[in-house]
Each structure stands twice: as C-alpha cells, then as structure tokens.
mmCIF file of C-alpha atoms in Angstrom:
data_model
loop_
_atom_site.group_PDB
_atom_site.id
_atom_site.type_symbol
_atom_site.label_atom_id
_atom_site.label_comp_id
_atom_site.label_asym_id
_atom_site.label_seq_id
_atom_site.Cartn_x
_atom_site.Cartn_y
_atom_site.Cartn_z
ATOM 1 C CA GLN A 1 11.957 -16.392 14.286
ATOM 2 C CA LYS A 2 9.220 -12.819 13.585
ATOM 3 C CA GLU A 3 11.613 -10.036 13.774
ATOM 4 C CA VAL A 4 9.482 -8.719 16.596
ATOM 5 C CA GLU A 5 6.140 -10.737 17.869
ATOM 6 C CA GLN A 6 3.590 -9.893 19.986
ATOM 7 C CA ASN A 7 1.507 -12.794 20.680
ATOM 8 C CA SER A 8 -1.145 -12.370 23.403
ATOM 9 C CA GLY A 9 -4.821 -11.278 21.417
ATOM 10 C CA PRO A 10 -6.283 -8.566 22.885
ATOM 11 C CA LEU A 11 -6.423 -7.476 26.913
ATOM 12 C CA SER A 12 -9.437 -6.276 28.970
ATOM 13 C CA VAL A 13 -8.481 -5.243 32.352
ATOM 14 C CA PRO A 14 -10.652 -3.501 34.896
ATOM 15 C CA GLU A 15 -9.576 0.082 35.430
ATOM 16 C CA GLY A 16 -7.458 0.710 37.973
ATOM 17 C CA ALA A 17 -5.519 -2.569 37.167
ATOM 18 C CA ILE A 18 -2.245 -2.886 36.307
ATOM 19 C CA ALA A 19 -1.981 -3.886 32.067
ATOM 20 C CA SER A 20 1.335 -6.143 31.325
ATOM 21 C CA LEU A 21 2.244 -6.413 27.561
ATOM 22 C CA ASN A 22 4.956 -8.445 26.431
ATOM 23 C CA CYS A 23 7.431 -8.606 23.757
ATOM 24 C CA THR A 24 10.492 -10.065 22.026
ATOM 25 C CA TYR A 25 13.022 -10.097 19.144
ATOM 26 C CA SER A 26 15.489 -11.287 16.762
ATOM 27 C CA ASP A 27 18.310 -9.217 16.503
ATOM 28 C CA ARG A 28 20.323 -10.097 19.425
ATOM 29 C CA VAL A 29 22.312 -7.050 18.325
ATOM 30 C CA SER A 30 19.667 -4.711 18.632
ATOM 31 C CA GLN A 31 20.176 -1.220 21.193
ATOM 32 C CA SER A 32 16.780 0.373 20.718
ATOM 33 C CA PHE A 33 13.737 -0.628 21.690
ATOM 34 C CA PHE A 34 10.058 1.091 21.867
ATOM 35 C CA TRP A 35 6.532 1.361 23.007
ATOM 36 C CA TYR A 36 4.227 3.192 20.831
ATOM 37 C CA ARG A 37 0.368 3.745 21.654
ATOM 38 C CA GLN A 38 -2.177 3.443 18.227
ATOM 39 C CA TYR A 39 -5.924 4.572 18.985
ATOM 40 C CA SER A 40 -7.945 3.744 15.751
ATOM 41 C CA GLY A 41 -7.716 5.649 12.594
ATOM 42 C CA LYS A 42 -4.399 7.348 13.977
ATOM 43 C CA SER A 43 -0.582 6.820 13.877
ATOM 44 C CA PRO A 44 0.679 5.675 16.503
ATOM 45 C CA GLU A 45 2.520 8.299 19.216
ATOM 46 C CA LEU A 46 5.699 7.257 21.740
ATOM 47 C CA ILE A 47 5.178 6.370 25.291
ATOM 48 C CA MET A 48 8.334 4.923 26.330
ATOM 49 C CA SER A 49 12.145 4.452 24.527
ATOM 50 C CA ILE A 50 14.297 2.158 26.714
ATOM 51 C CA TYR A 51 17.885 0.915 25.904
ATOM 52 C CA SER A 52 19.940 -0.743 28.903
ATOM 53 C CA ASN A 53 18.712 -3.034 30.813
ATOM 54 C CA GLY A 54 16.410 -3.373 33.818
ATOM 55 C CA ASP A 55 13.614 -0.916 34.479
ATOM 56 C CA LYS A 56 12.373 2.673 33.324
ATOM 57 C CA GLU A 57 9.599 4.486 34.628
ATOM 58 C CA ASP A 58 7.407 7.726 33.145
ATOM 59 C CA GLY A 59 4.226 8.267 35.122
ATOM 60 C CA ARG A 60 2.127 5.560 34.622
ATOM 61 C CA PHE A 61 4.348 3.116 32.890
ATOM 62 C CA THR A 62 7.133 0.738 33.541
ATOM 63 C CA ALA A 63 9.424 -1.549 30.092
ATOM 64 C CA GLN A 64 11.105 -3.593 31.150
ATOM 65 C CA LEU A 65 14.188 -4.721 28.668
ATOM 66 C CA ASN A 66 16.093 -7.993 29.200
ATOM 67 C CA LYS A 67 18.391 -8.526 26.210
ATOM 68 C CA ALA A 68 19.591 -12.080 26.937
ATOM 69 C CA SER A 69 17.047 -12.785 26.468
ATOM 70 C CA GLN A 70 15.681 -10.707 23.724
ATOM 71 C CA TYR A 71 12.754 -9.355 25.490
ATOM 72 C CA VAL A 72 10.513 -6.375 26.263
ATOM 73 C CA SER A 73 7.777 -5.502 28.392
ATOM 74 C CA LEU A 74 5.425 -2.675 29.156
ATOM 75 C CA LEU A 75 3.388 -2.008 32.594
ATOM 76 C CA ILE A 76 0.648 -0.238 32.314
ATOM 77 C CA ARG A 77 -0.532 0.715 36.198
ATOM 78 C CA ASP A 78 -3.658 2.436 37.513
ATOM 79 C CA SER A 79 -5.230 1.385 34.245
ATOM 80 C CA GLN A 80 -7.932 4.136 32.638
ATOM 81 C CA PRO A 81 -10.135 3.792 30.537
ATOM 82 C CA SER A 82 -8.175 6.667 27.599
ATOM 83 C CA ASP A 83 -5.354 3.833 27.787
ATOM 84 C CA SER A 84 -7.756 1.751 25.679
ATOM 85 C CA ALA A 85 -5.713 1.424 22.392
ATOM 86 C CA THR A 86 -2.863 -0.485 20.702
ATOM 87 C CA TYR A 87 0.583 -0.926 21.733
ATOM 88 C CA LEU A 88 3.269 -1.909 19.390
ATOM 89 C CA CYS A 89 6.676 -2.520 20.142
ATOM 90 C CA ALA A 90 9.276 -1.631 18.153
ATOM 91 C CA VAL A 91 13.092 -2.991 17.550
ATOM 92 C CA LEU A 92 15.679 -0.603 15.607
ATOM 93 C CA TYR A 93 17.395 -3.017 13.687
ATOM 94 C CA GLY A 94 21.275 -2.550 13.409
ATOM 95 C CA ASN A 95 20.723 -1.646 9.603
ATOM 96 C CA ASN A 96 18.450 1.464 10.869
ATOM 97 C CA ARG A 97 15.498 -0.355 10.654
ATOM 98 C CA LEU A 98 12.597 0.237 12.301
ATOM 99 C CA ALA A 99 10.518 -2.848 12.927
ATOM 100 C CA PHE A 100 6.740 -3.620 14.485
ATOM 101 C CA GLY A 101 5.164 -6.184 16.267
ATOM 102 C CA LYS A 102 1.972 -6.294 15.309
ATOM 103 C CA GLY A 103 0.079 -4.843 18.597
ATOM 104 C CA ASN A 104 -1.821 -5.436 21.404
ATOM 105 C CA GLN A 105 -5.300 -4.570 21.684
ATOM 106 C CA VAL A 106 -5.714 -3.333 25.660
ATOM 107 C CA VAL A 107 -9.469 -2.424 26.618
ATOM 108 C CA VAL A 108 -9.917 -0.845 30.343
ATOM 109 C CA ILE A 109 -13.426 -1.494 31.345
ATOM 110 C CA PRO A 110 -14.786 1.425 33.595
ATOM 111 C CA GLY B 1 7.507 14.927 21.706
ATOM 112 C CA ALA B 2 9.323 16.519 18.159
ATOM 113 C CA VAL B 3 6.777 16.954 15.501
ATOM 114 C CA VAL B 4 6.343 15.554 12.144
ATOM 115 C CA SER B 5 3.515 16.749 10.006
ATOM 116 C CA GLN B 6 2.938 14.682 6.518
ATOM 117 C CA HIS B 7 0.820 16.348 4.207
ATOM 118 C CA PRO B 8 -1.820 15.532 3.033
ATOM 119 C CA SER B 9 -4.035 13.869 5.867
ATOM 120 C CA TRP B 10 -6.651 12.146 2.630
ATOM 121 C CA VAL B 11 -6.657 11.700 -0.312
ATOM 122 C CA ILE B 12 -9.067 10.192 -2.974
ATOM 123 C CA CYS B 13 -8.010 10.213 -6.296
ATOM 124 C CA LYS B 14 -8.436 7.961 -9.652
ATOM 125 C CA SER B 15 -6.349 4.308 -10.784
ATOM 126 C CA GLY B 16 -3.536 5.329 -12.762
ATOM 127 C CA THR B 17 -2.602 8.664 -11.236
ATOM 128 C CA SER B 18 0.260 9.030 -9.053
ATOM 129 C CA VAL B 19 0.287 11.107 -5.880
ATOM 130 C CA LYS B 20 2.677 12.680 -3.556
ATOM 131 C CA ILE B 21 2.882 12.207 0.237
ATOM 132 C CA GLU B 22 4.612 14.578 2.044
ATOM 133 C CA CYS B 23 6.987 14.310 5.711
ATOM 134 C CA ARG B 24 8.321 17.183 7.329
ATOM 135 C CA SER B 25 10.109 17.204 10.995
ATOM 136 C CA LEU B 26 9.660 20.337 11.864
ATOM 137 C CA ASP B 27 11.148 20.833 15.400
ATOM 138 C CA PHE B 28 14.244 18.757 14.528
ATOM 139 C CA GLN B 29 16.427 17.343 11.964
ATOM 140 C CA ALA B 30 16.013 13.764 10.569
ATOM 141 C CA THR B 31 18.885 11.788 9.090
ATOM 142 C CA THR B 32 16.028 8.655 8.594
ATOM 143 C CA MET B 33 12.871 8.362 7.386
ATOM 144 C CA PHE B 34 10.733 5.356 7.706
ATOM 145 C CA TRP B 35 7.569 5.103 5.385
ATOM 146 C CA TYR B 36 5.287 2.867 6.393
ATOM 147 C CA ARG B 37 1.928 1.139 5.056
ATOM 148 C CA GLN B 38 -0.860 -0.134 7.929
ATOM 149 C CA PHE B 39 -4.206 -1.646 6.681
ATOM 150 C CA PRO B 40 -7.072 -2.325 8.604
ATOM 151 C CA LYS B 41 -7.173 -4.359 11.751
ATOM 152 C CA GLN B 42 -3.669 -5.072 10.589
ATOM 153 C CA SER B 43 0.082 -3.463 12.016
ATOM 154 C CA LEU B 44 2.745 -1.480 10.266
ATOM 155 C CA MET B 45 4.098 -2.541 7.509
ATOM 156 C CA LEU B 46 7.618 -0.743 6.825
ATOM 157 C CA MET B 47 8.239 -0.313 3.040
ATOM 158 C CA ALA B 48 11.276 1.671 2.882
ATOM 159 C CA THR B 49 14.087 3.335 5.486
ATOM 160 C CA SER B 50 14.767 7.188 3.793
ATOM 161 C CA ASN B 51 18.206 8.093 4.302
ATOM 162 C CA GLU B 52 19.634 12.322 3.449
ATOM 163 C CA GLY B 53 20.555 12.358 0.064
ATOM 164 C CA SER B 54 21.842 8.810 -0.381
ATOM 165 C CA LYS B 55 18.875 5.864 -2.235
ATOM 166 C CA ALA B 56 15.999 4.739 0.331
ATOM 167 C CA THR B 57 15.887 1.079 1.069
ATOM 168 C CA TYR B 58 13.045 -0.452 0.079
ATOM 169 C CA GLU B 59 11.446 -3.932 1.931
ATOM 170 C CA GLN B 60 11.445 -6.893 0.147
ATOM 171 C CA GLY B 61 8.569 -7.346 -1.789
ATOM 172 C CA VAL B 62 8.147 -3.471 -1.713
ATOM 173 C CA GLU B 63 8.018 -1.582 -5.573
ATOM 174 C CA LYS B 64 10.965 0.645 -5.797
ATOM 175 C CA ASP B 65 9.720 1.927 -8.909
ATOM 176 C CA LYS B 66 6.071 2.144 -7.638
ATOM 177 C CA PHE B 67 6.895 3.282 -4.444
ATOM 178 C CA LEU B 68 9.463 6.295 -5.292
ATOM 179 C CA ILE B 69 10.988 7.881 -2.096
ATOM 180 C CA ASN B 70 12.937 11.128 -2.275
ATOM 181 C CA HIS B 71 14.490 12.412 1.285
ATOM 182 C CA ALA B 72 16.382 15.446 -0.404
ATOM 183 C CA SER B 73 17.069 17.624 3.010
ATOM 184 C CA LEU B 74 17.106 16.843 6.743
ATOM 185 C CA THR B 75 13.989 18.216 7.279
ATOM 186 C CA LEU B 76 11.624 16.831 4.596
ATOM 187 C CA SER B 77 10.937 12.799 2.663
ATOM 188 C CA THR B 78 8.220 11.925 -0.190
ATOM 189 C CA LEU B 79 6.686 8.987 -0.624
ATOM 190 C CA THR B 80 4.903 9.245 -4.438
ATOM 191 C CA VAL B 81 2.317 6.614 -5.359
ATOM 192 C CA THR B 82 2.682 5.853 -9.284
ATOM 193 C CA SER B 83 0.282 4.955 -11.259
ATOM 194 C CA ALA B 84 -2.219 4.265 -8.473
ATOM 195 C CA HIS B 85 -4.252 0.659 -8.089
ATOM 196 C CA PRO B 86 -7.414 0.368 -6.452
ATOM 197 C CA GLU B 87 -5.305 -2.238 -4.067
ATOM 198 C CA ASP B 88 -2.767 0.955 -3.356
ATOM 199 C CA SER B 89 -5.501 1.873 -0.971
ATOM 200 C CA SER B 90 -4.139 2.153 2.861
ATOM 201 C CA PHE B 91 -3.275 4.076 5.330
ATOM 202 C CA TYR B 92 0.450 5.772 4.793
ATOM 203 C CA ILE B 93 2.488 6.752 7.512
ATOM 204 C CA CYS B 94 5.914 8.107 7.844
ATOM 205 C CA SER B 95 8.022 8.493 10.993
ATOM 206 C CA ALA B 96 10.679 10.506 11.253
ATOM 207 C CA ARG B 97 13.901 9.399 13.465
ATOM 208 C CA ASP B 98 15.414 11.939 15.648
ATOM 209 C CA MET B 99 19.260 11.438 15.997
ATOM 210 C CA THR B 100 19.799 12.803 18.695
ATOM 211 C CA GLY B 101 17.527 10.762 21.051
ATOM 212 C CA GLY B 102 17.210 7.884 19.106
ATOM 213 C CA GLU B 103 13.438 8.112 18.821
ATOM 214 C CA ALA B 104 10.862 7.979 15.713
ATOM 215 C CA PHE B 105 7.951 10.545 15.416
ATOM 216 C CA PHE B 106 5.063 9.604 13.217
ATOM 217 C CA GLY B 107 3.387 11.876 11.126
ATOM 218 C CA GLN B 108 -0.408 12.129 11.607
ATOM 219 C CA GLY B 109 -0.791 9.038 8.125
ATOM 220 C CA THR B 110 -2.888 9.884 5.086
ATOM 221 C CA ARG B 111 -5.711 7.696 4.088
ATOM 222 C CA LEU B 112 -5.440 6.895 0.476
ATOM 223 C CA THR B 113 -8.185 5.883 -1.464
ATOM 224 C CA VAL B 114 -7.561 4.633 -5.410
ATOM 225 C CA VAL B 115 -11.007 4.799 -7.165
#
C-alpha cells in the first residue's frame, strides 16, 4: 500500500456545489494530517490540519478524519472557480517524514 | 499562516556546476525542514528531512553526496545540487515545520533549469 493514496481522477463540479476529496494512509500510528492546495506552477499552501477523529470546519472547508479506517477527507462547500487547483493530502509519519499523496485536480465550472 | 522564504525562485545553470537553494522560516522556529522535488504534472517527492543541528535523513534513491543539505540554524536550511545535470532540472520546494503547531509551511519553490 502506498504511504498516502489519493485515487480519484480529476473532479469537475459546478459552481456552488460540494467537492469531496478522499485520502487513505498506510501508517496506523500517524497522528497529524493535512490538506494543501496547489495552483499550477506554485508551491502548496496549507488549507487544513486535523489531528483528532471527527470533523473540523474552517470556512467553506471541512476535514474529516477516521483513524480506525485510516481515512481522511476534505469537503469544499459552495465551490468557487478560484477553488480550481490540485489538492494534496499529507500525512506526518512517526519518523518525522511528511509524505504526500499524488493529489486530486478539482475544476469548478462556472 | 507562517512565512517561509525560499531563494532563488528560479535559476539557470550550466551542466557540471553547483547550485545552492536557501530556505528560511521568517517568523517561527523550524526544527524540521523538508525538501521536495516536483516534476511537471507529478506530485511532490520527498527528498530528505532535515533536523536542525543534525544530518539530514535522505529518502531511498536520493544521493546524499549530490544533494547536500545543511540545517545549521532554527531558521535556515540549504540544499546544494552538486555537479548538476539536465535531468536535475525540476521544481524544488522546501517546507518548514512549526513545532508549536505541528503544521508545515512551504517556500515559494525554486525552478532549476540545467543547460
């Protein structure tokens, strides 16, 4: 199993809809999880961090963590064209390594 | 969020020369810094994890003698690409981890082109 896995292909959502992104990870003892947004040609920027099971909301973004299932997700409500980017899931492993998934491209259609 | 400054933002160098990239945390102390490489349309590939005052831990397949990492202070880490070749051309990005919050913030990235 890959360290951090983001499987789904490009996601197209109409403006105003909810975009849902999923991520699984392999290390059961990991405690820190992050979602980053990366625009083409730019470096990633941190959107959310989550450390405990359950939901964490910040504006239009909600991160969900389920450690038992080794699963973390990101919901983007009321999607805007400016949300069009690649979203990267990152997991901090116990040996202090921050590993990333391959990312999911989101396209918000006006 | 916290600010991480990476310099230069782009560099062109000749094959066989060395290039140094700096990564500074401007408003926080970073005991850990990460160096990544990203090829077009691909994800971030972790090259090494650097801890202040100790040797960097390199990922499998990354040559430590080619990619020299120094993390001499809590606010500065450098990556030196030695004897650069065209296949080293890539987008290099550093990330610094804020120990108070546990979050990692990225520099702007350095686009290296070796000709």
